[in-house]
Structure formats: structure tokens, C-alpha cells
mmCIF file of C-alpha atoms in Angstrom:
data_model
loop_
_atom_site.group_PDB
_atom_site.id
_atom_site.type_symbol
_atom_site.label_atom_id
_atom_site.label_comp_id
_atom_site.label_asym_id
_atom_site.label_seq_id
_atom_site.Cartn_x
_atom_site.Cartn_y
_atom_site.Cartn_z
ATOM 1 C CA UNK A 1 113.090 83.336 32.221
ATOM 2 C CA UNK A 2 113.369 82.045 35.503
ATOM 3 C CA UNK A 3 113.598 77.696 35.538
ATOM 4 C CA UNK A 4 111.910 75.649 37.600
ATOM 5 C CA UNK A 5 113.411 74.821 41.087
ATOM 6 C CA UNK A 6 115.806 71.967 41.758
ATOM 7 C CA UNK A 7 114.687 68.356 43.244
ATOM 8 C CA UNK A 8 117.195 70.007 46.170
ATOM 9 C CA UNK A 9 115.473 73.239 46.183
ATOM 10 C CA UNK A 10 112.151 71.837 46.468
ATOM 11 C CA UNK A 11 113.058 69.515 49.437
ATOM 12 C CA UNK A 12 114.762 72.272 50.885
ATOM 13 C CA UNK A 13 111.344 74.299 50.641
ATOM 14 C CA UNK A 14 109.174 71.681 52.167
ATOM 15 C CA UNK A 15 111.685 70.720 55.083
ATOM 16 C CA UNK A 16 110.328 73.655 56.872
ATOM 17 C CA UNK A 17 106.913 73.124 56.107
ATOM 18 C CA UNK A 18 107.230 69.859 57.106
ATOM 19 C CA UNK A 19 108.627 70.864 60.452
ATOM 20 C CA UNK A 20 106.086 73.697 61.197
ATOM 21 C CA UNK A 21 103.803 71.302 60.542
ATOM 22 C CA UNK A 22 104.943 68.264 62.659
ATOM 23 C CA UNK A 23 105.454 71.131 65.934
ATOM 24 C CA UNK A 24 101.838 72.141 65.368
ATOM 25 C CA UNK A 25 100.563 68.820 65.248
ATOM 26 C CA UNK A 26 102.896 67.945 68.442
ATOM 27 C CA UNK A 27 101.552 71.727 70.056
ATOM 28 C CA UNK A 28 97.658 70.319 69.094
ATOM 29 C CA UNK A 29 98.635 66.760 70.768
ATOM 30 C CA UNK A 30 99.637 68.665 73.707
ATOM 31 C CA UNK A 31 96.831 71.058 74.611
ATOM 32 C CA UNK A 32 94.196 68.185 73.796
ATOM 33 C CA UNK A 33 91.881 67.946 76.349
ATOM 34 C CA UNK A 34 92.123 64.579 78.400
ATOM 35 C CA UNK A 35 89.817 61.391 77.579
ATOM 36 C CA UNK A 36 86.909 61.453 79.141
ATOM 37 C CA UNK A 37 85.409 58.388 80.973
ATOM 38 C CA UNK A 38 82.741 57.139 82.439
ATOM 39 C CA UNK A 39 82.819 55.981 86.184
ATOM 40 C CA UNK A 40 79.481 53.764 87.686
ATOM 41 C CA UNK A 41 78.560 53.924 91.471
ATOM 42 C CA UNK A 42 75.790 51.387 92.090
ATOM 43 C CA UNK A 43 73.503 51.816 95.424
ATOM 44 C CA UNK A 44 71.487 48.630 95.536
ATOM 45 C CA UNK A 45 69.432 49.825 98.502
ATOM 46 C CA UNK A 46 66.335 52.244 97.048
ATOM 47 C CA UNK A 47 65.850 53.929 100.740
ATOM 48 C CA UNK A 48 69.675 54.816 100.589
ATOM 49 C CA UNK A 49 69.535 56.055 97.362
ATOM 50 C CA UNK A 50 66.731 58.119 98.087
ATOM 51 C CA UNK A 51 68.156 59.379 101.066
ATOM 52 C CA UNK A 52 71.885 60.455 98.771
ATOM 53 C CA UNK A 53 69.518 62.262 96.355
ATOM 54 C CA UNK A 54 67.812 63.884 98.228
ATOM 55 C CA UNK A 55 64.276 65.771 97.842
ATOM 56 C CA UNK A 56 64.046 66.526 94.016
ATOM 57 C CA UNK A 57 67.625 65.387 93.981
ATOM 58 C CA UNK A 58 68.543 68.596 95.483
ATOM 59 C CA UNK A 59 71.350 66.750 97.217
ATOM 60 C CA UNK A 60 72.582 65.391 93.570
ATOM 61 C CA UNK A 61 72.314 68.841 91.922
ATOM 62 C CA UNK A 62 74.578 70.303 94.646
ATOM 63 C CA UNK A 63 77.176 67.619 93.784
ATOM 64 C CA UNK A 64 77.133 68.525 89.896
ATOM 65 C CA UNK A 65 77.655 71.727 90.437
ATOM 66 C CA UNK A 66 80.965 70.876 92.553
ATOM 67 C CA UNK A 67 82.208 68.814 89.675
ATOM 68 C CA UNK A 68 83.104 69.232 85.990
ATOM 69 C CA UNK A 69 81.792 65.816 85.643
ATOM 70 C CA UNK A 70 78.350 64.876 83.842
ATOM 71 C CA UNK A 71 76.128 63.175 86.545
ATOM 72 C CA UNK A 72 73.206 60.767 85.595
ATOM 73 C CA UNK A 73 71.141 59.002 87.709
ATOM 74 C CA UNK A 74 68.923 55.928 86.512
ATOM 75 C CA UNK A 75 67.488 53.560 88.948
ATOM 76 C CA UNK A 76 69.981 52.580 91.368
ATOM 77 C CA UNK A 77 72.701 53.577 89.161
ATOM 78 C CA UNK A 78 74.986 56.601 89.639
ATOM 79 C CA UNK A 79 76.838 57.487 85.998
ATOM 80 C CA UNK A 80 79.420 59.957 86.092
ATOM 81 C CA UNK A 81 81.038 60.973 82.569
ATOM 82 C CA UNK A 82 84.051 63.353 82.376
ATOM 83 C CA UNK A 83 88.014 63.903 82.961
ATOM 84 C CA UNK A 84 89.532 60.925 85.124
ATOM 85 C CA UNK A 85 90.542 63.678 88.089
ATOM 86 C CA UNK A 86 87.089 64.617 88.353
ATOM 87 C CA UNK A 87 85.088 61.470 88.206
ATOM 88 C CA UNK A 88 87.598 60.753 91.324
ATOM 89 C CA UNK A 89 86.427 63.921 92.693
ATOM 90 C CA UNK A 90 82.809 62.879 92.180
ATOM 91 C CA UNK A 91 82.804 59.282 93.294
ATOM 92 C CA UNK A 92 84.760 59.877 96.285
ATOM 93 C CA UNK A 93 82.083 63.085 97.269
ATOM 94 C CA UNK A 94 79.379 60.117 96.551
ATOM 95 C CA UNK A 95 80.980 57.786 99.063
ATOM 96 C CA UNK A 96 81.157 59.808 101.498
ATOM 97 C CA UNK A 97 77.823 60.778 101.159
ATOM 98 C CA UNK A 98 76.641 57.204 100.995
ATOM 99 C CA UNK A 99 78.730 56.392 104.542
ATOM 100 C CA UNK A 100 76.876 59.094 105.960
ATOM 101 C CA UNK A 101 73.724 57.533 104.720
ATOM 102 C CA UNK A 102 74.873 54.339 105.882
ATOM 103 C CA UNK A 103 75.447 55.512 109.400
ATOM 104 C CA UNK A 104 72.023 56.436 109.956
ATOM 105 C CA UNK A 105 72.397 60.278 108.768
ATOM 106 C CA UNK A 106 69.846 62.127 106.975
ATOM 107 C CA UNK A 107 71.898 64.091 104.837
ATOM 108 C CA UNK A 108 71.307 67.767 104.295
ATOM 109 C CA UNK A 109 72.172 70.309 102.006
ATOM 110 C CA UNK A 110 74.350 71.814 104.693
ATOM 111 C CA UNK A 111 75.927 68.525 105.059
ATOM 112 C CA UNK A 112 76.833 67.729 101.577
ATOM 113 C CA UNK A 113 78.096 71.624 100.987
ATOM 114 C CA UNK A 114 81.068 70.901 104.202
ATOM 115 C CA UNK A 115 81.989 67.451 102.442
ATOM 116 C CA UNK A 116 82.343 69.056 99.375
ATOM 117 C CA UNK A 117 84.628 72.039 101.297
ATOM 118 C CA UNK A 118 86.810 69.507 103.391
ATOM 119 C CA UNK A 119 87.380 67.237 100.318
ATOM 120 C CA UNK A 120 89.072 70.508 98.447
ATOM 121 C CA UNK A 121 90.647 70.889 101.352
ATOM 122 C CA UNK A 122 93.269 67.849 100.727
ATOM 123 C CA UNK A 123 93.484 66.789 104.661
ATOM 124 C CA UNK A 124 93.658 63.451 106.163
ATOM 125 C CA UNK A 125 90.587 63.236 107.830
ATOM 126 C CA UNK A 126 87.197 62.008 106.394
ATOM 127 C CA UNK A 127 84.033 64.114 106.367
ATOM 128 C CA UNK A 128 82.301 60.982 107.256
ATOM 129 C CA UNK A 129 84.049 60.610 110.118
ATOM 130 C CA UNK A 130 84.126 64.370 111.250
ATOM 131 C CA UNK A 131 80.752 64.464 110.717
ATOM 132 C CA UNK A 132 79.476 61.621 112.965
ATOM 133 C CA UNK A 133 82.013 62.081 115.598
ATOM 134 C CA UNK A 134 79.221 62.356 118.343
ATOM 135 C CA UNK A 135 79.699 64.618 121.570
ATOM 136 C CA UNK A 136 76.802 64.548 123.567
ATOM 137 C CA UNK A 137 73.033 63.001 122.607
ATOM 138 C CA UNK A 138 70.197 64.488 124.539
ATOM 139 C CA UNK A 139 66.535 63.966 123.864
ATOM 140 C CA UNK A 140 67.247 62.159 120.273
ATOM 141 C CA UNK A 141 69.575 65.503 119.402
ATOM 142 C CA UNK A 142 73.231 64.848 119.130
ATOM 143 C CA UNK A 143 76.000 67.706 119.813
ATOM 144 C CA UNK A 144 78.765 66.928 116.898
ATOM 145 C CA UNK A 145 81.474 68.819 115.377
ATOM 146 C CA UNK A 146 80.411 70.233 111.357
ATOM 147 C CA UNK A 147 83.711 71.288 110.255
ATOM 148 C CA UNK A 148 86.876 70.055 110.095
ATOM 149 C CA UNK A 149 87.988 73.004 112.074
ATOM 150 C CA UNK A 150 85.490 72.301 115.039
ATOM 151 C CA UNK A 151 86.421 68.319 114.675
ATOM 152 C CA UNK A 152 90.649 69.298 115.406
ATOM 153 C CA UNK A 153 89.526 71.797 118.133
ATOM 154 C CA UNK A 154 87.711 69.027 119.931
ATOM 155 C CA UNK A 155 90.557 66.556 119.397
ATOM 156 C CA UNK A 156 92.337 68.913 121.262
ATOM 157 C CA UNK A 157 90.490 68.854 124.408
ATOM 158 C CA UNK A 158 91.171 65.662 124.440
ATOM 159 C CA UNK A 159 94.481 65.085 124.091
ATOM 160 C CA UNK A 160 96.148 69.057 126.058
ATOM 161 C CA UNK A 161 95.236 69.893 129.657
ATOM 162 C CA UNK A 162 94.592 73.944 128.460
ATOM 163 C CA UNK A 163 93.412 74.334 125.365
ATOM 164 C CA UNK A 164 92.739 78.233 123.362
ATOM 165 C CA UNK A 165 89.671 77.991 121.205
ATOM 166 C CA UNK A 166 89.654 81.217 119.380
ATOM 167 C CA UNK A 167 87.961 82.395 116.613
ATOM 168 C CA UNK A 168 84.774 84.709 115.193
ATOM 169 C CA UNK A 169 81.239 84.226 116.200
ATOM 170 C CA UNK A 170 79.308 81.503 115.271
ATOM 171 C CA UNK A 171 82.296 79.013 115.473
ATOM 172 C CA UNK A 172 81.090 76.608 117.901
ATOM 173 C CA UNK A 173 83.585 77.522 120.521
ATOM 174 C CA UNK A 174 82.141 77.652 123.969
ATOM 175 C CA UNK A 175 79.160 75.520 122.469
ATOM 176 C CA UNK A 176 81.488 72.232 121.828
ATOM 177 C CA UNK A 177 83.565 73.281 124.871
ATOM 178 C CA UNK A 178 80.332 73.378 127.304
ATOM 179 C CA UNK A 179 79.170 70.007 125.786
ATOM 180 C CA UNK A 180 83.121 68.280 126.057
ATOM 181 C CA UNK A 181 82.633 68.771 129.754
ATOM 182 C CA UNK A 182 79.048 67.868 130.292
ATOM 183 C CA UNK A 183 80.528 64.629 128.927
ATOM 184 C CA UNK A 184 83.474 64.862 131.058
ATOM 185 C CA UNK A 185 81.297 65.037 134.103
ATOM 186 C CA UNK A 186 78.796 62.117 132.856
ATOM 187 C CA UNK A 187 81.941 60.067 132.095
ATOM 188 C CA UNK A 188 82.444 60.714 136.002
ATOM 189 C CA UNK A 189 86.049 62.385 134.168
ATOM 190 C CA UNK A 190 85.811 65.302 136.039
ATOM 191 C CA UNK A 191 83.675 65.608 139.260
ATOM 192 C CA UNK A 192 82.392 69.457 138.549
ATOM 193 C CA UNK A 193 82.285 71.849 135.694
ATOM 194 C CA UNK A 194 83.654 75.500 136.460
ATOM 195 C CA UNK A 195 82.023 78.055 133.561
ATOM 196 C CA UNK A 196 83.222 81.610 133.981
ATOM 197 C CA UNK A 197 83.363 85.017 131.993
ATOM 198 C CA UNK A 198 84.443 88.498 132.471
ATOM 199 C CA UNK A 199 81.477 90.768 133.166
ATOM 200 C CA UNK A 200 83.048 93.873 131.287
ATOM 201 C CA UNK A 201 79.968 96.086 130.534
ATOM 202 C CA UNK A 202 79.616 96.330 134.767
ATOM 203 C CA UNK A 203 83.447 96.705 134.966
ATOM 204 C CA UNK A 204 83.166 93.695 137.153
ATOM 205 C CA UNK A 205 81.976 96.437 139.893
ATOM 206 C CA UNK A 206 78.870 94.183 140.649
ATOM 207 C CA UNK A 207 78.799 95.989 143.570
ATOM 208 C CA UNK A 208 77.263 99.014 142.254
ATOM 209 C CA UNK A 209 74.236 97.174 140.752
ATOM 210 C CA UNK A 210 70.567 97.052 141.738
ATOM 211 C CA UNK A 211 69.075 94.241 143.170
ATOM 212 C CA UNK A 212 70.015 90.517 144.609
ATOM 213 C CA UNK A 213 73.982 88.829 143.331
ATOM 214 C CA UNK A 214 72.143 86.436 141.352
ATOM 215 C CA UNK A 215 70.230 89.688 139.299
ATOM 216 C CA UNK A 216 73.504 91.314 138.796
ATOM 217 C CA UNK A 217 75.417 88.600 137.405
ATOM 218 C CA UNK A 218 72.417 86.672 135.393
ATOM 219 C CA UNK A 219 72.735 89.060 131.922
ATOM 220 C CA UNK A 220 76.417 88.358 131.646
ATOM 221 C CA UNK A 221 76.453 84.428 132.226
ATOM 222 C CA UNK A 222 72.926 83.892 130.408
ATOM 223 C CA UNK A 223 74.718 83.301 127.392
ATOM 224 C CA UNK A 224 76.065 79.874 129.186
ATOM 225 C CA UNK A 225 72.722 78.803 131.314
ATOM 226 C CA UNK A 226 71.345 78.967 127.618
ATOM 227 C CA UNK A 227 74.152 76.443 126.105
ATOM 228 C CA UNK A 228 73.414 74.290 129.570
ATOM 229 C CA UNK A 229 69.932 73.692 128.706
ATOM 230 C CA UNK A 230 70.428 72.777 125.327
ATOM 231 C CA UNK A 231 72.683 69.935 127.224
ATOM 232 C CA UNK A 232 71.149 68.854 130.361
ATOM 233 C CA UNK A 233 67.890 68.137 131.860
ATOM 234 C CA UNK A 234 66.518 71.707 133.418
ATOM 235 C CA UNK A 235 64.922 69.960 135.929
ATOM 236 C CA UNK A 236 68.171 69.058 137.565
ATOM 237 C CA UNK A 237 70.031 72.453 137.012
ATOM 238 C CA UNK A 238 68.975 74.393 139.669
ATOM 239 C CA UNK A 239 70.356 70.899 141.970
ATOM 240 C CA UNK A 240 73.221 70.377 140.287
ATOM 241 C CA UNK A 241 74.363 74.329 140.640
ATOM 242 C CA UNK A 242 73.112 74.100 144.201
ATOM 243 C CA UNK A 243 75.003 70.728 145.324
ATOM 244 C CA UNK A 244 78.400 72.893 143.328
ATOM 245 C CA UNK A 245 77.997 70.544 140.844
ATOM 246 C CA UNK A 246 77.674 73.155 138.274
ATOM 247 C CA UNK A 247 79.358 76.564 139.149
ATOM 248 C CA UNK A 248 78.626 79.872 136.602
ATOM 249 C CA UNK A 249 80.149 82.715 137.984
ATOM 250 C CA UNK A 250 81.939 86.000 136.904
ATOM 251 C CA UNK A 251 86.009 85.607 136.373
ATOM 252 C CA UNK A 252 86.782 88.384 139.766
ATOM 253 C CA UNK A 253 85.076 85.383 141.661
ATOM 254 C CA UNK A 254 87.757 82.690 140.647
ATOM 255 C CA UNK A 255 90.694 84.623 142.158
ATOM 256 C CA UNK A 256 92.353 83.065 144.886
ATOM 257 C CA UNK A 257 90.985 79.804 144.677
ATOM 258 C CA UNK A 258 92.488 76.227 143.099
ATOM 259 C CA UNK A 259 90.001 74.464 140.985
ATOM 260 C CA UNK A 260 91.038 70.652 141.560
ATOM 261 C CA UNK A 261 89.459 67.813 140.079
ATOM 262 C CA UNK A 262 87.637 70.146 136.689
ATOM 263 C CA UNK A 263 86.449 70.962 133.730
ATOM 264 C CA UNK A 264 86.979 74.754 133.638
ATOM 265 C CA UNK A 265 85.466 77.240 131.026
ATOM 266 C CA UNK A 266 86.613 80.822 130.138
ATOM 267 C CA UNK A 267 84.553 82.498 127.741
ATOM 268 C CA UNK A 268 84.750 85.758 125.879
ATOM 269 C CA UNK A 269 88.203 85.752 127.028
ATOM 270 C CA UNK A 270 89.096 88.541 125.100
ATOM 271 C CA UNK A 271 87.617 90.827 127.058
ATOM 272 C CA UNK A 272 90.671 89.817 130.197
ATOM 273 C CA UNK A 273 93.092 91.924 130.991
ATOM 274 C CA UNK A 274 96.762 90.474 131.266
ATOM 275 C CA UNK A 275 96.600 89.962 134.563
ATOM 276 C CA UNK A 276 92.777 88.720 134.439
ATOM 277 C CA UNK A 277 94.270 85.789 132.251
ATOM 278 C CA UNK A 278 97.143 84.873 134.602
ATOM 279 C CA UNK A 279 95.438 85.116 137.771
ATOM 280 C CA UNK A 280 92.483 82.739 135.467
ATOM 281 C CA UNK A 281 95.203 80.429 134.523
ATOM 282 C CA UNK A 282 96.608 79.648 137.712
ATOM 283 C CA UNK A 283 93.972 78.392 139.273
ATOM 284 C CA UNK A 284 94.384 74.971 137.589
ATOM 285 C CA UNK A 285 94.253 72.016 140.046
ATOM 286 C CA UNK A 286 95.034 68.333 140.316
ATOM 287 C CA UNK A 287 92.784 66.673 137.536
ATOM 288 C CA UNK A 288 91.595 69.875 136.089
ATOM 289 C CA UNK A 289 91.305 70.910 132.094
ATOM 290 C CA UNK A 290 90.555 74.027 131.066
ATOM 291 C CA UNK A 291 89.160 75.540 127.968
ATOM 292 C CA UNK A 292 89.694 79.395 127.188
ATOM 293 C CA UNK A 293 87.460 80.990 124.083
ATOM 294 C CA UNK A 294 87.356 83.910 122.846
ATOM 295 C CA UNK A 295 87.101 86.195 119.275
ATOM 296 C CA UNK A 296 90.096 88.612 119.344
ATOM 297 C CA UNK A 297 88.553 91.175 117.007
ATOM 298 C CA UNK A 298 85.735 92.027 118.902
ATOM 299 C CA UNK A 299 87.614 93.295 122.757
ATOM 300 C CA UNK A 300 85.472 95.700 124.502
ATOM 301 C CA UNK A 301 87.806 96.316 127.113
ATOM 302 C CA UNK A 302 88.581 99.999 127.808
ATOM 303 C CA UNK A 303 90.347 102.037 125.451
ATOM 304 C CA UNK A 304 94.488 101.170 126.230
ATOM 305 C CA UNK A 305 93.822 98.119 127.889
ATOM 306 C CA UNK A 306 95.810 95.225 126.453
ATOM 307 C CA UNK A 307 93.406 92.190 126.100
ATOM 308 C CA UNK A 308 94.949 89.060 127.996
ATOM 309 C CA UNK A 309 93.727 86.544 125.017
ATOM 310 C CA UNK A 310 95.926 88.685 122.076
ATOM 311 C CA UNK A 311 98.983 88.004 124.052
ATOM 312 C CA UNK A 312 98.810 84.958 125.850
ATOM 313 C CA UNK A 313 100.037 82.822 122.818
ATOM 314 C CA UNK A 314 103.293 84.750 122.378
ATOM 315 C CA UNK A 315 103.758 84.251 126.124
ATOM 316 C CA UNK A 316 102.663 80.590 126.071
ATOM 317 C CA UNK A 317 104.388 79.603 122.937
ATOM 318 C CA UNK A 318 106.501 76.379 123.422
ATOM 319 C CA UNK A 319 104.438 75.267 127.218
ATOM 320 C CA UNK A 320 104.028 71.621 126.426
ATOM 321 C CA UNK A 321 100.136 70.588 127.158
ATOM 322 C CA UNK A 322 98.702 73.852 126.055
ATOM 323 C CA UNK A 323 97.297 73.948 122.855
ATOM 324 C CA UNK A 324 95.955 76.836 120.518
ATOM 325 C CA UNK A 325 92.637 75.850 118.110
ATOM 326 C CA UNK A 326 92.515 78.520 115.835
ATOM 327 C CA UNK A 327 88.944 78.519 113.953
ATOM 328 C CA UNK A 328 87.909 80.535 110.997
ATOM 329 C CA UNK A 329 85.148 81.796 108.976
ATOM 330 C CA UNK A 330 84.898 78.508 107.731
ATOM 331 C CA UNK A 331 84.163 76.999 111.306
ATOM 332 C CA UNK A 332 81.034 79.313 111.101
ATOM 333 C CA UNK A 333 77.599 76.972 111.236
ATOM 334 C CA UNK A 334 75.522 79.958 111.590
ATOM 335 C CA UNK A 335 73.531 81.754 108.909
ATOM 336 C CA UNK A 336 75.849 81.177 105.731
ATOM 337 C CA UNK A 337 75.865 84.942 105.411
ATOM 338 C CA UNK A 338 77.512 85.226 109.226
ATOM 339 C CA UNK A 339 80.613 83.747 107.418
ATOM 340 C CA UNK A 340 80.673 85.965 104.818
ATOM 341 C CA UNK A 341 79.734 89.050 107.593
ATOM 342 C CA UNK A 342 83.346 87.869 108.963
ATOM 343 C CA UNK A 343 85.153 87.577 105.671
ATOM 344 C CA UNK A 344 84.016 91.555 104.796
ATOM 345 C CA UNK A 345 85.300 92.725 108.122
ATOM 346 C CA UNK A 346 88.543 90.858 107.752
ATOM 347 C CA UNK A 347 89.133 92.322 104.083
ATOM 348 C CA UNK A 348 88.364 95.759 105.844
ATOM 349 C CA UNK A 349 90.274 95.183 108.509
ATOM 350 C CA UNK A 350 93.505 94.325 106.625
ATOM 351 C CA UNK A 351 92.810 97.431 104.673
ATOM 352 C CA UNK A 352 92.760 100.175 107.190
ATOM 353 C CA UNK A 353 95.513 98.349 109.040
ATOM 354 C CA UNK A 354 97.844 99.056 105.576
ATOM 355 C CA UNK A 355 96.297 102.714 105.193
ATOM 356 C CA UNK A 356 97.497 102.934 108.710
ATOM 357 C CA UNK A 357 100.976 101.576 108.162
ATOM 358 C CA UNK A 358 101.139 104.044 105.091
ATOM 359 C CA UNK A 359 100.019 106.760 107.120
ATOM 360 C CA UNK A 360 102.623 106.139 109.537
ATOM 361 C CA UNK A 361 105.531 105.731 106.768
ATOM 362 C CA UNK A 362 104.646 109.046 105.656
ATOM 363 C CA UNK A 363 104.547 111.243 108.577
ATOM 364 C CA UNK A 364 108.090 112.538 109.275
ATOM 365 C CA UNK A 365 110.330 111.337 112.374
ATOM 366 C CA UNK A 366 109.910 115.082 113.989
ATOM 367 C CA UNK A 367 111.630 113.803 117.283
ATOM 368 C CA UNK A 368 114.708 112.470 114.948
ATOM 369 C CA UNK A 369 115.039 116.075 112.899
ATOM 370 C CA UNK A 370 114.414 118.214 116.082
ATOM 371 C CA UNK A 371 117.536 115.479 117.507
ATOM 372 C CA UNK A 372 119.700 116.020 114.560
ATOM 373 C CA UNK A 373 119.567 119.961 114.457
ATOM 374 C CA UNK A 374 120.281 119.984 117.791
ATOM 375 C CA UNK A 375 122.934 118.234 116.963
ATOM 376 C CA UNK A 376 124.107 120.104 114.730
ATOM 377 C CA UNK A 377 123.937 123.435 116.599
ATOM 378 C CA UNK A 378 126.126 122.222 119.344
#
């Protein structure tokens, strides 16, 4: 017959119980999900409150679904219930908001959708402030970066004497470029502005086309008397581009001249040749800026021809005053499926440039073999 178990046995049993236990009790402790809090934003003004909301509060549903937060609105009270981390998250999205508001803004569902982005983003600068950093105001419409991207890129102009604005379509480069140095020349900064781009479907063989200089160069610069309109007063185009005020002109005219006293635009750069870009580059004067743009992935220069804007940052690297603005897909303030258009061609880009490299790897060296049997023979 088999006794009952010592007072030692016993505690020796439940020692490991008791420690199984204890671990799954600390293991529980552990993975418990944090308090959750409540957080109160109170907008005393009903117009602003309105105006953060939005129509049917479609502003305030676009916020909840960029937080884990609850968000309830009653009156002219904002309550936001959830994890401390993302109450932060929401009440700082909310004040930003509510600046913009303040500021005069009408907010917009665009708007509130590139806070949200450049708050994830973790960088210094505000959206409030990116988003009200005002270019040019014409006719009660004001020219302004929308991205954080587009804000650093104008920065630049600022601050470097050549600056590289290069990107996909839909970025905003010659756009904010075109309306830096309309406000360059009101600010009496620069006495004319200098726009310019290679006319690469005519081969820049003008020469051979019908009709008067001004028909055979119109379809390639149209692109930039569009921008210019959007900017200054029609009216007083046509004088301003007669008095040399305003010059638009394809890049073959800019060689051999020295642009002094400037604000100098080279767009759809990508389509220069190496020397095109050196021969552009060198024409920088005395009190001149220049701005270069240009999308590297779309060069419709002849087959073999090296495109001037791929290389001119490894040959440029380390010039003090230059500067190189790289903007991305999201940079693009077109259509929100343009971005995405540039995201799927990137992707397939990347992929056929590693089926290539693969392709490459595994393709014998038939110059080294037909080298080492020779070798061998003699």
C-alpha cells in the first residue's frame, strides 16, 4: 500500500506549480495591453470647429481611420479614448488641423490625408507650416508647396545658386520652379526670367520645320506659356516677352551666351545630352540662379545617347552651392492614382533590371574561354 506523501514531498510538488504559475502570471502582466485613456481637445469657436470637421465630418472620419484611437465629437468637444501613443498621435493630427483652420485655410480632404503622411513621417518640420508656406498669390489663388518633399525643394532655391529638381510627373517641379522666379522677378531679385527646354522630338533641327520660328518652337515650350499664365497677368505677357523680360526659348538657343543678372529654368532636362547640360550650365552669370528639372525614367533621347541629367550628379557631387531635390511618388499632387501609376512602374522597373542582372550572370564569359584555350594551345 503506497502512504501518503511527506509534508516535504508535498512542498516539493507545489514549488513547481507555484513557479509555473507565478511566470505565467508575470508572462500575462507582460503582454497586457496598455491603459487606455482618454485625451479632451476643446475648440471654443463653432465656425472653427465646423471648418476641422468638415462636411458630414468627412474631415473627422479620415482622422479615425489614421488612428487606433476612439474619436467622439460632442459640441465643441473633441474626446479621444485609446493607448497613450495614439491619443498623441491624434491630438497632435487635430492641432495641426486646427492651425490650419486658424490661418485662414479651408481644410480639405487632400489636406488632412498629407498631414496625416508627414506626421508618420517623424521630420522636423510642421505640416502647418509646409502647408501655408505661400509662393506666389494671383487673383485670390495662392501657389504653395503640398508636400514636405515640394516644401525642402523650394527651400533649396533659396538657399543654392543651381539647384536639380528631379523626380516623376506630377511632382510640382517646373510648376514651383516657374512660380520661385516670377517672385524673384516681382521681388525686383532678379531682373529677367530665362525658361528653356530641349526640343527633342524635332532633334532641335528647327530648321527643317514648316512655317514662321515662333510655329516651330510653340508645341515644345507650350508646356511653360501654360504654367506662365497660371502666374501672371496675360495681358502683360506678350510685353514682358517682347521688352526680354520674359525669354522661352529652345536649349540650342542658349549656347554661347552668359545669362547675368537671372532666374534660369531647364526643363525636361533629361532629355540633354552630356554636352547639352554643360554647355546649359555654363552660361550662369553674375546674379543668376538656375533651376534644372527633369524625370530620369522617362529620356527620349536617341537610342545610345547618354542623358546629361543621369550623370550630372556623379559629376557634380561635392560643388558647394549646387544642390540636388530629389522628389518622389509621394511629391505627386496629381490624380492620387498618378502616384500609384509611378509606384507600379518602379516595382517593374526594379524587376526587369534583376531579370537582367540574372540574365547577364548566366550567360558565359565566351571572350574569357576563347582567351584561356588560346592560352592553353600556345
Amino acid at each position: 500500500m503506497t502512504g501518503s506523501p511527506s509534508p516535504a514531498e508535498r512542498g516539493q510538488a507545489q514549488a513547481p506549480a507555484q513557479a509555473t504559475a507565478q511566470t505565467a502570471a508575470q508572462s500575462d502582466a507582460r503582454h497586457e495591453a496598455p491603459p487606455r485613456v482618454q485625451t479632451k481637445i476643446v475648440v471654443a469657436d463653432a465656425k472653427k470647429m465646423v471648418g476641422l470637421l468638415g462636411s458630414n465630418d468627412e474631415l473627422l472620419k479620415l482622422v479615425e481611420r489614421s488612428v487606433a484611437s476612439d474619436v467622439h465629437v460632442r459640441g465643441n468637444e473633441i474626446t479621444i479614448s485609446g493607448e497613450p501613443a495614439e491619443n498623441a498621435k491624434a491630438e497632435r493630427i487635430f492641432a495641426e488641423l486646427l492651425e490650419l483652420v486658424e490661418k485662414g485655410e479651408i481644410l480639405t480632404a487632400d489636406a488632412v490625408r498629407r498631414t496625416v503622411g508627414m506626421l508618420e513621417q517623424g521630420t522636423s518640420e510642421r505640416p502647418a507650416e509646409v502647408l501655408t508656406l505661400n509662393i506666389l498669390s494671383r487673383r485670390g489663388r495662392t501657389i504653395r508647396p503640398k508636400t514636405l518633399g515640394q516644401k525642402r525643394y523650394v527651400d533649396s532655391i533659396d538657399t543654392h545658386t543651381i539647384v536639380f529638381g528631379i523626380g516623376p510627373a506630377g511632382t510640382g517641379k517646373t510648376y514651383l520652379a516657374m512660380a520661385k522666379a516670377v517672385q524673384a522677378l516681382q521681388a525686383k531679385q532678379v531682373s529677367r526670367i530665362i525658361l528653356t527646354r530641349p526640343a527633342v522630338e524635332a532633334g532641335e533641327r528647327l530648321g527643317f520645320l514648316p512655317g514662321t520660328l515662333f510655329e516651330k518652337i510653340d508645341p515644345y515650350l507650350r508646356p511653360l506659356y501654360d504654367a506662365l499664365h497660371d502666374m501672371i497677368d496675360p495681358d502683360s505677357i506678350p510685353r514682358l516677352m517682347t521688352n526680354g523680360t520674359i525669354e522661352v526659348a529652345p536649349l540650342a538657343y542658349m549656347r554661347g551666351r552668359t545669362l547675368n543678372d537671372a532666374f534660369i529654368i531647364l526643363d525636361e532636362a533629361q532629355n540633354t545630352t552630356l554636352e547639352q547640360m554643360k554647355m546649359f550650365l555654363t552660361r550662369l552669370g553674375f546674379g543668376s540662379k538656375i533651376v534644372v528639372t527633369g524625370d530620369i525614367t522617362q529620356v527620349d533621347l536617341p537610342g545610345g545617347t547618354r542623358s546629361g541629367l543621369r550623370v550630372v550628379r556623379e559629376i557634380l557631387d561635392g560643388v558647394e552651392d549646387v544642390h540636388f531635390a530629389q522628389l518622389s511618388s509621394s511629391d505627386v499632387v496629381r490624380h492620387r492614382l498618378v502616384s500609384e501609376i509611378v509606384d507600379a512602374y518602379e516595382r517593374w522597373d526594379a524587376i526587369q533590371e534583376e531579370e537582367q542582372a540574372q540574365t547577364v550572370r548566366a550567360v558565359p564569359d565566351r571572350g574569357g574561354t576563347h582567351s584561356s584555350r588560346a592560352a592553353r594551345r600556345r
